[in-house]
PDB file of C-alpha atoms in Angstrom:
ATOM      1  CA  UNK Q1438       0.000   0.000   0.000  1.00  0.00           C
ATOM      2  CA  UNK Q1439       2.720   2.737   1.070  1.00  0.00           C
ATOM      3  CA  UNK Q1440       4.556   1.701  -2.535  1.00  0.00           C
ATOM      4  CA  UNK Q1441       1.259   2.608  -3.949  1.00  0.00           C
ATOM      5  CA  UNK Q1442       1.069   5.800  -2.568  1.00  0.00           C
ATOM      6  CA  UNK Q1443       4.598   6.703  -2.969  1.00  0.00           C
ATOM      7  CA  UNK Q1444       4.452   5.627  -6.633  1.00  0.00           C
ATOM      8  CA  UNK Q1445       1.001   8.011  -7.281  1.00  0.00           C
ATOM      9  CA  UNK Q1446       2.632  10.297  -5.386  1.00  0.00           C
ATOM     10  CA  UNK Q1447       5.723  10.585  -7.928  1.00  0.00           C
ATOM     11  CA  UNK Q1448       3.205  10.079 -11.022  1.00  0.00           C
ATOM     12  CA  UNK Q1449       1.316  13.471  -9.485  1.00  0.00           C
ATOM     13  CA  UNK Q1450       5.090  15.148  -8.816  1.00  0.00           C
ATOM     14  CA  UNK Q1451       5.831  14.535 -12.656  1.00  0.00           C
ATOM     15  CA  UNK Q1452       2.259  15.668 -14.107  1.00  0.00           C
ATOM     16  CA  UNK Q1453       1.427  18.486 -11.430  1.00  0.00           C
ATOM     17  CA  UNK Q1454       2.896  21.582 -13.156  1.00  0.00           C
ATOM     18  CA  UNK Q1455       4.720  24.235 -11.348  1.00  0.00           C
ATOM     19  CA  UNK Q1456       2.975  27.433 -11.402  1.00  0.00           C
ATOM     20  CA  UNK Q1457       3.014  30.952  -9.311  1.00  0.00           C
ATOM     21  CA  UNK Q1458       0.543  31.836  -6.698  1.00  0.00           C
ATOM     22  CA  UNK Q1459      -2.884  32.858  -8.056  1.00  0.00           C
ATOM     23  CA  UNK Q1460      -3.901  36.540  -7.081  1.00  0.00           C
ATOM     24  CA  UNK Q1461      -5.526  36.846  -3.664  1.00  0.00           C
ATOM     25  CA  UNK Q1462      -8.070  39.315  -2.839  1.00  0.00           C
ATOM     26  CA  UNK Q1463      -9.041  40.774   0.318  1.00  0.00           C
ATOM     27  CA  UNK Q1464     -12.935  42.557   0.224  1.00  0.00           C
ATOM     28  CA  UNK Q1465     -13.782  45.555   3.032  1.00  0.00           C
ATOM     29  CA  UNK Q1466     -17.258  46.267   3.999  1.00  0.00           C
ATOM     30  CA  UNK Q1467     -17.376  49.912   6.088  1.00  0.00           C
ATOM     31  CA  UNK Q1468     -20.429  48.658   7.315  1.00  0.00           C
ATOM     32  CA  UNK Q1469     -20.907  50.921  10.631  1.00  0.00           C
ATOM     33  CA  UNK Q1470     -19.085  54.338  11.319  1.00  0.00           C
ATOM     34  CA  UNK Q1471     -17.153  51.480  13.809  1.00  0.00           C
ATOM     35  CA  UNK Q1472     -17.672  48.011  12.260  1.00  0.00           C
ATOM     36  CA  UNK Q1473     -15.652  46.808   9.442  1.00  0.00           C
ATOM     37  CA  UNK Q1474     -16.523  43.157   7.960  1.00  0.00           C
ATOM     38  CA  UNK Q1475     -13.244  41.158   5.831  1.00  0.00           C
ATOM     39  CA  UNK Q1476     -13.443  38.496   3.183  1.00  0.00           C
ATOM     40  CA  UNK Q1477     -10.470  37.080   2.007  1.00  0.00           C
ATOM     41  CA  UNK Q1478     -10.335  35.166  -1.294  1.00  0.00           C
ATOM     42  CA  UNK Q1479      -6.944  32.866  -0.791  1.00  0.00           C
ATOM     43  CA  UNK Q1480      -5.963  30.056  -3.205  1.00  0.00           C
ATOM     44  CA  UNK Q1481      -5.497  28.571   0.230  1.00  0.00           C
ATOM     45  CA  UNK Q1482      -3.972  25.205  -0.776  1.00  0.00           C
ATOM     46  CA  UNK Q1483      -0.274  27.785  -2.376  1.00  0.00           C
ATOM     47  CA  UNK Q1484      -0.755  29.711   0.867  1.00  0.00           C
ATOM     48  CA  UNK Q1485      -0.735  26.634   3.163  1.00  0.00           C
ATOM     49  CA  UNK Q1486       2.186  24.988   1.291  1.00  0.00           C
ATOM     50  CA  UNK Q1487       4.219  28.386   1.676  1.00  0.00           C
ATOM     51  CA  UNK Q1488       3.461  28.308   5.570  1.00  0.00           C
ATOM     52  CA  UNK Q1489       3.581  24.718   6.297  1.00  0.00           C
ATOM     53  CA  UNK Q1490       6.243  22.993   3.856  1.00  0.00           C
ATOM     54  CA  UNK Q1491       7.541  25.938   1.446  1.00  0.00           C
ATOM     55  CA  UNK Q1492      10.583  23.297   1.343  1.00  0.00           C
ATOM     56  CA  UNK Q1493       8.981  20.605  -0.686  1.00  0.00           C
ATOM     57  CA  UNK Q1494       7.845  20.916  -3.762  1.00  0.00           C
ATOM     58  CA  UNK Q1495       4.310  21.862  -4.407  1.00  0.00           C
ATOM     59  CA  UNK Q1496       3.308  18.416  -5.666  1.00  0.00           C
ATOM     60  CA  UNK Q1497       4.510  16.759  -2.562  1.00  0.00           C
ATOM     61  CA  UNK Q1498       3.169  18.995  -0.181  1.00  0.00           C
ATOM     62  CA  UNK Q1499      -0.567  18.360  -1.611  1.00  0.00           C
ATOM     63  CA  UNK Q1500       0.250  14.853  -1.767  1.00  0.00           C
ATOM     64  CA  UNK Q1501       1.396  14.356   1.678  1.00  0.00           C
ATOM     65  CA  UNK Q1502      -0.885  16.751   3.722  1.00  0.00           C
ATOM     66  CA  UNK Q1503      -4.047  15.653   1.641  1.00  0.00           C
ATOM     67  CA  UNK Q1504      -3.605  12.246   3.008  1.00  0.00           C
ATOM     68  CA  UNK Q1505      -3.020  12.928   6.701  1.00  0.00           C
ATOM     69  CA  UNK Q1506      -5.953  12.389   8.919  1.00  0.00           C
ATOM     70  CA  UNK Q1507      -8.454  14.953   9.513  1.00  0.00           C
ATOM     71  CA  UNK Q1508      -7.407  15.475  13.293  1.00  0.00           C
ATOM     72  CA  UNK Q1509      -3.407  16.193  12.100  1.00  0.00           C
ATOM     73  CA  UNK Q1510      -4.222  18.107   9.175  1.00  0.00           C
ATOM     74  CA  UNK Q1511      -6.670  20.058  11.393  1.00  0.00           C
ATOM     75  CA  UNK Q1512      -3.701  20.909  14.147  1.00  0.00           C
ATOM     76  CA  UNK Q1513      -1.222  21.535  10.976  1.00  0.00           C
ATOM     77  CA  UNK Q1514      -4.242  24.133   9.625  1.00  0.00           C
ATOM     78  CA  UNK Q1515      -4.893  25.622  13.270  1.00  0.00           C
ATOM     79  CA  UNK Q1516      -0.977  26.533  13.322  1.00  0.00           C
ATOM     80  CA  UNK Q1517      -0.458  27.765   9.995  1.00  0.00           C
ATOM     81  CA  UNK Q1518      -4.125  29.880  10.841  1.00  0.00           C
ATOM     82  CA  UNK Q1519      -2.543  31.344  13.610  1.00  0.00           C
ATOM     83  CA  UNK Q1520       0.312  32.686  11.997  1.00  0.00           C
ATOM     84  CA  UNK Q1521      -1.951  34.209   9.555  1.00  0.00           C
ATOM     85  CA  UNK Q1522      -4.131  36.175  11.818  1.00  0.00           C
ATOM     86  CA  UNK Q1523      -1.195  37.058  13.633  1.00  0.00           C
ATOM     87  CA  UNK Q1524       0.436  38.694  10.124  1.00  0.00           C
ATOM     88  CA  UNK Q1525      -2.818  40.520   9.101  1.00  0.00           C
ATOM     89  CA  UNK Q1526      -3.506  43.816  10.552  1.00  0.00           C
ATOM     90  CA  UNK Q1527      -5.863  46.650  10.057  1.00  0.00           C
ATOM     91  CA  UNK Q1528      -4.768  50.369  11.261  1.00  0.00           C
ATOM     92  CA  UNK Q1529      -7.062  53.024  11.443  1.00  0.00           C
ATOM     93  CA  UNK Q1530      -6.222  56.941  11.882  1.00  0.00           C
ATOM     94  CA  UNK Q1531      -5.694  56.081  15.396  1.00  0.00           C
ATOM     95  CA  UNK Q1532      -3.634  53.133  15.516  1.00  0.00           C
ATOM     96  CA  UNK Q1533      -4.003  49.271  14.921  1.00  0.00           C
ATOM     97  CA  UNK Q1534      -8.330  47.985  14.944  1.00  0.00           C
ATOM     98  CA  UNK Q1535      -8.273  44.144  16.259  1.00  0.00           C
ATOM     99  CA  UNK Q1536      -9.394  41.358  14.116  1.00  0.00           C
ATOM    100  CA  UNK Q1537     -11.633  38.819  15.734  1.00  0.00           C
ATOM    101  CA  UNK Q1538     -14.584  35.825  14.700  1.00  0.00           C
ATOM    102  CA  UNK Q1539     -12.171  34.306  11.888  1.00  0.00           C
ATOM    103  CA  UNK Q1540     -13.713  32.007   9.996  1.00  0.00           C
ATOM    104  CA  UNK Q1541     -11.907  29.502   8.047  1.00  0.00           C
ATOM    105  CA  UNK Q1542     -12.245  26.621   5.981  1.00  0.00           C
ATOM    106  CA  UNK Q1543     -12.387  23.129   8.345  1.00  0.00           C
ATOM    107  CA  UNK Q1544      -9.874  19.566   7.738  1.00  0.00           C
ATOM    108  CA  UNK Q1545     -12.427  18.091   5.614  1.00  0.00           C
ATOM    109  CA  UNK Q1546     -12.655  21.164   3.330  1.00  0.00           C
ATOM    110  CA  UNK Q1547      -9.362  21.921   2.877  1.00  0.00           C
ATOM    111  CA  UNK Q1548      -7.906  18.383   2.210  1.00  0.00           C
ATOM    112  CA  UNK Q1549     -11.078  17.803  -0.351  1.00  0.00           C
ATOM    113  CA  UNK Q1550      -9.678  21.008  -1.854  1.00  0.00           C
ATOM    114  CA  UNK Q1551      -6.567  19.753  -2.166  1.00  0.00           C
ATOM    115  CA  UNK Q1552      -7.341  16.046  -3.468  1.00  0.00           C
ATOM    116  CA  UNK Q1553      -9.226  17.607  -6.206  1.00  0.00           C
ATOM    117  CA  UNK Q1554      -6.378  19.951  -6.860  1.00  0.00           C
ATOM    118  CA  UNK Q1555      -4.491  16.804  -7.700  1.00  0.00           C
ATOM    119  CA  UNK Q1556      -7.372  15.009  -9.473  1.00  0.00           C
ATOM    120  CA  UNK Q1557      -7.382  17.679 -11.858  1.00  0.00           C
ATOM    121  CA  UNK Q1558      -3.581  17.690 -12.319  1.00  0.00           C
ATOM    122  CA  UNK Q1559      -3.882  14.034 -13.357  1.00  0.00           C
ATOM    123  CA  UNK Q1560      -6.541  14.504 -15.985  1.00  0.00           C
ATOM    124  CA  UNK Q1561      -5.315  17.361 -17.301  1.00  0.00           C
ATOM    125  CA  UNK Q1562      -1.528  17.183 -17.311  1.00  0.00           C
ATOM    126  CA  UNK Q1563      -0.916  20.169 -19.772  1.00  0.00           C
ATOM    127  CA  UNK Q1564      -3.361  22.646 -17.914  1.00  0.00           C
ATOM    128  CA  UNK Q1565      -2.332  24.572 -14.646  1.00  0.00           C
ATOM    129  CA  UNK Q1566      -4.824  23.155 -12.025  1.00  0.00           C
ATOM    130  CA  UNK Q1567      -5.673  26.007  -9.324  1.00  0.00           C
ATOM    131  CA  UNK Q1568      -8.548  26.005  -6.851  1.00  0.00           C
ATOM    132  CA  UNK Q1569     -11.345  27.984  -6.076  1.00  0.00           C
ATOM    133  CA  UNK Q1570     -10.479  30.850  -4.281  1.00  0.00           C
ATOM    134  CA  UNK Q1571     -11.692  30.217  -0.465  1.00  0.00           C
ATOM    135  CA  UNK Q1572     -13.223  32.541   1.621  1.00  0.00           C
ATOM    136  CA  UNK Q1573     -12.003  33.156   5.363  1.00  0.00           C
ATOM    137  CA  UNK Q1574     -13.814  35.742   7.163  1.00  0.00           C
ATOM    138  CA  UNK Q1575     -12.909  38.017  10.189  1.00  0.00           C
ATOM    139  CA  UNK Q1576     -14.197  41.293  11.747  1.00  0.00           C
ATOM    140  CA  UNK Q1577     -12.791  44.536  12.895  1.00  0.00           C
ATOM    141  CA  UNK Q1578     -14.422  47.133  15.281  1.00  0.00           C
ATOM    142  CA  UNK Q1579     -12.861  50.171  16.598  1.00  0.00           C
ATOM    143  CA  UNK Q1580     -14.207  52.326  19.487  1.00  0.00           C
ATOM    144  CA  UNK Q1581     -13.394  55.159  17.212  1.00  0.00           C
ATOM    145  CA  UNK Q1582     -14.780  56.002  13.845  1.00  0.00           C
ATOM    146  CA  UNK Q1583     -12.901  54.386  10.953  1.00  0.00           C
ATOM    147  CA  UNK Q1584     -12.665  56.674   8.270  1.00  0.00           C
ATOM    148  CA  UNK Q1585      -9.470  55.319   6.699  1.00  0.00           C
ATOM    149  CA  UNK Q1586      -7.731  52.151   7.013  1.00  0.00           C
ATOM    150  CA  UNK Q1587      -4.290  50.285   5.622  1.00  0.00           C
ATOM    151  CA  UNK Q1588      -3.581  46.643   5.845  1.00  0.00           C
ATOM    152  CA  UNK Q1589      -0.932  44.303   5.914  1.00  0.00           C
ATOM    153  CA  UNK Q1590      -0.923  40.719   5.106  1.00  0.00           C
ATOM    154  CA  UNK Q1591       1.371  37.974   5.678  1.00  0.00           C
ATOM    155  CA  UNK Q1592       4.106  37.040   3.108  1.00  0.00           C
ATOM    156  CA  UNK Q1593       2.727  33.896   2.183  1.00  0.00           C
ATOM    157  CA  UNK Q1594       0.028  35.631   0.835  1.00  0.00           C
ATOM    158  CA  UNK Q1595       2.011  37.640  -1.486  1.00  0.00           C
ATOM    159  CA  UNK Q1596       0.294  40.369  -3.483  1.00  0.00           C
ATOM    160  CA  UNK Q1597      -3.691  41.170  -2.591  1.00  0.00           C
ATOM    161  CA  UNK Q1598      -5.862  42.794  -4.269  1.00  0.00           C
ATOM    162  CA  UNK Q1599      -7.697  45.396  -1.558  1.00  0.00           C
ATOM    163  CA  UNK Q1600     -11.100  45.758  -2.700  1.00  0.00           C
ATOM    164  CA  UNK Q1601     -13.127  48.492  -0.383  1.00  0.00           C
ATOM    165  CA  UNK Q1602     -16.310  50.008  -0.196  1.00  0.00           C
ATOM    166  CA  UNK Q1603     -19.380  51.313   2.195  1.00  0.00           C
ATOM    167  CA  UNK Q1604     -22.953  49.838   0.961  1.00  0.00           C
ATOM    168  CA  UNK Q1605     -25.992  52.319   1.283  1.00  0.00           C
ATOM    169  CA  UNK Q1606     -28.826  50.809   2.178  1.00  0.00           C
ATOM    170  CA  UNK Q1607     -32.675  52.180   0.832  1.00  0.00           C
ATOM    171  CA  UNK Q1608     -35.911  50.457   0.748  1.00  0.00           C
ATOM    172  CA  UNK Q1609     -38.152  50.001  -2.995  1.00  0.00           C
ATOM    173  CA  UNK Q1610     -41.790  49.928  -1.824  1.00  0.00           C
ATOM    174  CA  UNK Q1611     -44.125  48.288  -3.905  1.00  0.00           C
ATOM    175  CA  UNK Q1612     -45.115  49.649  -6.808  1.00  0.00           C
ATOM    176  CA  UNK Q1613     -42.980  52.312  -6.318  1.00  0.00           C
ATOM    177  CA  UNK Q1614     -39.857  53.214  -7.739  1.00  0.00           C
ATOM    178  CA  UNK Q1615     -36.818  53.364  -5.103  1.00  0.00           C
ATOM    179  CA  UNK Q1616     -34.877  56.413  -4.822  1.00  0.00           C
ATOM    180  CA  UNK Q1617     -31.821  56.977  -6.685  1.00  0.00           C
ATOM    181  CA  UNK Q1618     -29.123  54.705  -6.653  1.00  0.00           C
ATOM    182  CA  UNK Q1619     -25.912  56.176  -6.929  1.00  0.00           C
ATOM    183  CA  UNK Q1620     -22.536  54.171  -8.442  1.00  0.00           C
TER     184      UNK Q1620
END
Protein backbone atom coordinates (compact mmCIF):
# COMPACT_ATOMS: atom_id res chain seq x y z
CA UNK A 1 0.00 0.00 0.00
CA UNK A 2 2.72 2.74 1.07
CA UNK A 3 4.56 1.70 -2.53
CA UNK A 4 1.26 2.61 -3.95
CA UNK A 5 1.07 5.80 -2.57
CA UNK A 6 4.60 6.70 -2.97
CA UNK A 7 4.45 5.63 -6.63
CA UNK A 8 1.00 8.01 -7.28
CA UNK A 9 2.63 10.30 -5.39
CA UNK A 10 5.72 10.58 -7.93
CA UNK A 11 3.21 10.08 -11.02
CA UNK A 12 1.32 13.47 -9.49
CA UNK A 13 5.09 15.15 -8.82
CA UNK A 14 5.83 14.54 -12.66
CA UNK A 15 2.26 15.67 -14.11
CA UNK A 16 1.43 18.49 -11.43
CA UNK A 17 2.90 21.58 -13.16
CA UNK A 18 4.72 24.24 -11.35
CA UNK A 19 2.97 27.43 -11.40
CA UNK A 20 3.01 30.95 -9.31
CA UNK A 21 0.54 31.84 -6.70
CA UNK A 22 -2.88 32.86 -8.06
CA UNK A 23 -3.90 36.54 -7.08
CA UNK A 24 -5.53 36.85 -3.66
CA UNK A 25 -8.07 39.31 -2.84
CA UNK A 26 -9.04 40.77 0.32
CA UNK A 27 -12.93 42.56 0.22
CA UNK A 28 -13.78 45.56 3.03
CA UNK A 29 -17.26 46.27 4.00
CA UNK A 30 -17.38 49.91 6.09
CA UNK A 31 -20.43 48.66 7.31
CA UNK A 32 -20.91 50.92 10.63
CA UNK A 33 -19.09 54.34 11.32
CA UNK A 34 -17.15 51.48 13.81
CA UNK A 35 -17.67 48.01 12.26
CA UNK A 36 -15.65 46.81 9.44
CA UNK A 37 -16.52 43.16 7.96
CA UNK A 38 -13.24 41.16 5.83
CA UNK A 39 -13.44 38.50 3.18
CA UNK A 40 -10.47 37.08 2.01
CA UNK A 41 -10.34 35.17 -1.29
CA UNK A 42 -6.94 32.87 -0.79
CA UNK A 43 -5.96 30.06 -3.21
CA UNK A 44 -5.50 28.57 0.23
CA UNK A 45 -3.97 25.21 -0.78
CA UNK A 46 -0.27 27.78 -2.38
CA UNK A 47 -0.75 29.71 0.87
CA UNK A 48 -0.73 26.63 3.16
CA UNK A 49 2.19 24.99 1.29
CA UNK A 50 4.22 28.39 1.68
CA UNK A 51 3.46 28.31 5.57
CA UNK A 52 3.58 24.72 6.30
CA UNK A 53 6.24 22.99 3.86
CA UNK A 54 7.54 25.94 1.45
CA UNK A 55 10.58 23.30 1.34
CA UNK A 56 8.98 20.60 -0.69
CA UNK A 57 7.85 20.92 -3.76
CA UNK A 58 4.31 21.86 -4.41
CA UNK A 59 3.31 18.42 -5.67
CA UNK A 60 4.51 16.76 -2.56
CA UNK A 61 3.17 18.99 -0.18
CA UNK A 62 -0.57 18.36 -1.61
CA UNK A 63 0.25 14.85 -1.77
CA UNK A 64 1.40 14.36 1.68
CA UNK A 65 -0.89 16.75 3.72
CA UNK A 66 -4.05 15.65 1.64
CA UNK A 67 -3.60 12.25 3.01
CA UNK A 68 -3.02 12.93 6.70
CA UNK A 69 -5.95 12.39 8.92
CA UNK A 70 -8.45 14.95 9.51
CA UNK A 71 -7.41 15.48 13.29
CA UNK A 72 -3.41 16.19 12.10
CA UNK A 73 -4.22 18.11 9.18
CA UNK A 74 -6.67 20.06 11.39
CA UNK A 75 -3.70 20.91 14.15
CA UNK A 76 -1.22 21.54 10.98
CA UNK A 77 -4.24 24.13 9.62
CA UNK A 78 -4.89 25.62 13.27
CA UNK A 79 -0.98 26.53 13.32
CA UNK A 80 -0.46 27.76 10.00
CA UNK A 81 -4.13 29.88 10.84
CA UNK A 82 -2.54 31.34 13.61
CA UNK A 83 0.31 32.69 12.00
CA UNK A 84 -1.95 34.21 9.56
CA UNK A 85 -4.13 36.17 11.82
CA UNK A 86 -1.19 37.06 13.63
CA UNK A 87 0.44 38.69 10.12
CA UNK A 88 -2.82 40.52 9.10
CA UNK A 89 -3.51 43.82 10.55
CA UNK A 90 -5.86 46.65 10.06
CA UNK A 91 -4.77 50.37 11.26
CA UNK A 92 -7.06 53.02 11.44
CA UNK A 93 -6.22 56.94 11.88
CA UNK A 94 -5.69 56.08 15.40
CA UNK A 95 -3.63 53.13 15.52
CA UNK A 96 -4.00 49.27 14.92
CA UNK A 97 -8.33 47.98 14.94
CA UNK A 98 -8.27 44.14 16.26
CA UNK A 99 -9.39 41.36 14.12
CA UNK A 100 -11.63 38.82 15.73
CA UNK A 101 -14.58 35.83 14.70
CA UNK A 102 -12.17 34.31 11.89
CA UNK A 103 -13.71 32.01 10.00
CA UNK A 104 -11.91 29.50 8.05
CA UNK A 105 -12.25 26.62 5.98
CA UNK A 106 -12.39 23.13 8.35
CA UNK A 107 -9.87 19.57 7.74
CA UNK A 108 -12.43 18.09 5.61
CA UNK A 109 -12.65 21.16 3.33
CA UNK A 110 -9.36 21.92 2.88
CA UNK A 111 -7.91 18.38 2.21
CA UNK A 112 -11.08 17.80 -0.35
CA UNK A 113 -9.68 21.01 -1.85
CA UNK A 114 -6.57 19.75 -2.17
CA UNK A 115 -7.34 16.05 -3.47
CA UNK A 116 -9.23 17.61 -6.21
CA UNK A 117 -6.38 19.95 -6.86
CA UNK A 118 -4.49 16.80 -7.70
CA UNK A 119 -7.37 15.01 -9.47
CA UNK A 120 -7.38 17.68 -11.86
CA UNK A 121 -3.58 17.69 -12.32
CA UNK A 122 -3.88 14.03 -13.36
CA UNK A 123 -6.54 14.50 -15.98
CA UNK A 124 -5.32 17.36 -17.30
CA UNK A 125 -1.53 17.18 -17.31
CA UNK A 126 -0.92 20.17 -19.77
CA UNK A 127 -3.36 22.65 -17.91
CA UNK A 128 -2.33 24.57 -14.65
CA UNK A 129 -4.82 23.16 -12.03
CA UNK A 130 -5.67 26.01 -9.32
CA UNK A 131 -8.55 26.00 -6.85
CA UNK A 132 -11.34 27.98 -6.08
CA UNK A 133 -10.48 30.85 -4.28
CA UNK A 134 -11.69 30.22 -0.46
CA UNK A 135 -13.22 32.54 1.62
CA UNK A 136 -12.00 33.16 5.36
CA UNK A 137 -13.81 35.74 7.16
CA UNK A 138 -12.91 38.02 10.19
CA UNK A 139 -14.20 41.29 11.75
CA UNK A 140 -12.79 44.54 12.90
CA UNK A 141 -14.42 47.13 15.28
CA UNK A 142 -12.86 50.17 16.60
CA UNK A 143 -14.21 52.33 19.49
CA UNK A 144 -13.39 55.16 17.21
CA UNK A 145 -14.78 56.00 13.85
CA UNK A 146 -12.90 54.39 10.95
CA UNK A 147 -12.66 56.67 8.27
CA UNK A 148 -9.47 55.32 6.70
CA UNK A 149 -7.73 52.15 7.01
CA UNK A 150 -4.29 50.28 5.62
CA UNK A 151 -3.58 46.64 5.84
CA UNK A 152 -0.93 44.30 5.91
CA UNK A 153 -0.92 40.72 5.11
CA UNK A 154 1.37 37.97 5.68
CA UNK A 155 4.11 37.04 3.11
CA UNK A 156 2.73 33.90 2.18
CA UNK A 157 0.03 35.63 0.83
CA UNK A 158 2.01 37.64 -1.49
CA UNK A 159 0.29 40.37 -3.48
CA UNK A 160 -3.69 41.17 -2.59
CA UNK A 161 -5.86 42.79 -4.27
CA UNK A 162 -7.70 45.40 -1.56
CA UNK A 163 -11.10 45.76 -2.70
CA UNK A 164 -13.13 48.49 -0.38
CA UNK A 165 -16.31 50.01 -0.20
CA UNK A 166 -19.38 51.31 2.19
CA UNK A 167 -22.95 49.84 0.96
CA UNK A 168 -25.99 52.32 1.28
CA UNK A 169 -28.83 50.81 2.18
CA UNK A 170 -32.67 52.18 0.83
CA UNK A 171 -35.91 50.46 0.75
CA UNK A 172 -38.15 50.00 -2.99
CA UNK A 173 -41.79 49.93 -1.82
CA UNK A 174 -44.13 48.29 -3.90
CA UNK A 175 -45.12 49.65 -6.81
CA UNK A 176 -42.98 52.31 -6.32
CA UNK A 177 -39.86 53.21 -7.74
CA UNK A 178 -36.82 53.36 -5.10
CA UNK A 179 -34.88 56.41 -4.82
CA UNK A 180 -31.82 56.98 -6.68
CA UNK A 181 -29.12 54.71 -6.65
CA UNK A 182 -25.91 56.18 -6.93
CA UNK A 183 -22.54 54.17 -8.44
Amino acid sequence: MRQRALLFGLAVAVVLPAHELQDNRATLVLREKTHLSVTLYLAYADILHQALAPQRPLPEFLMVYSALKPEDLGRQLQRAQSKFQAETHIYGQFGEIPLTNWSWPDAKQTQSTMQQRIMQAMVDPAGHAHDQPLEIHAEAVSDKEITQIRVRFPDEFQRVLVVAYRPTQSWAEPKQLSRPIKF
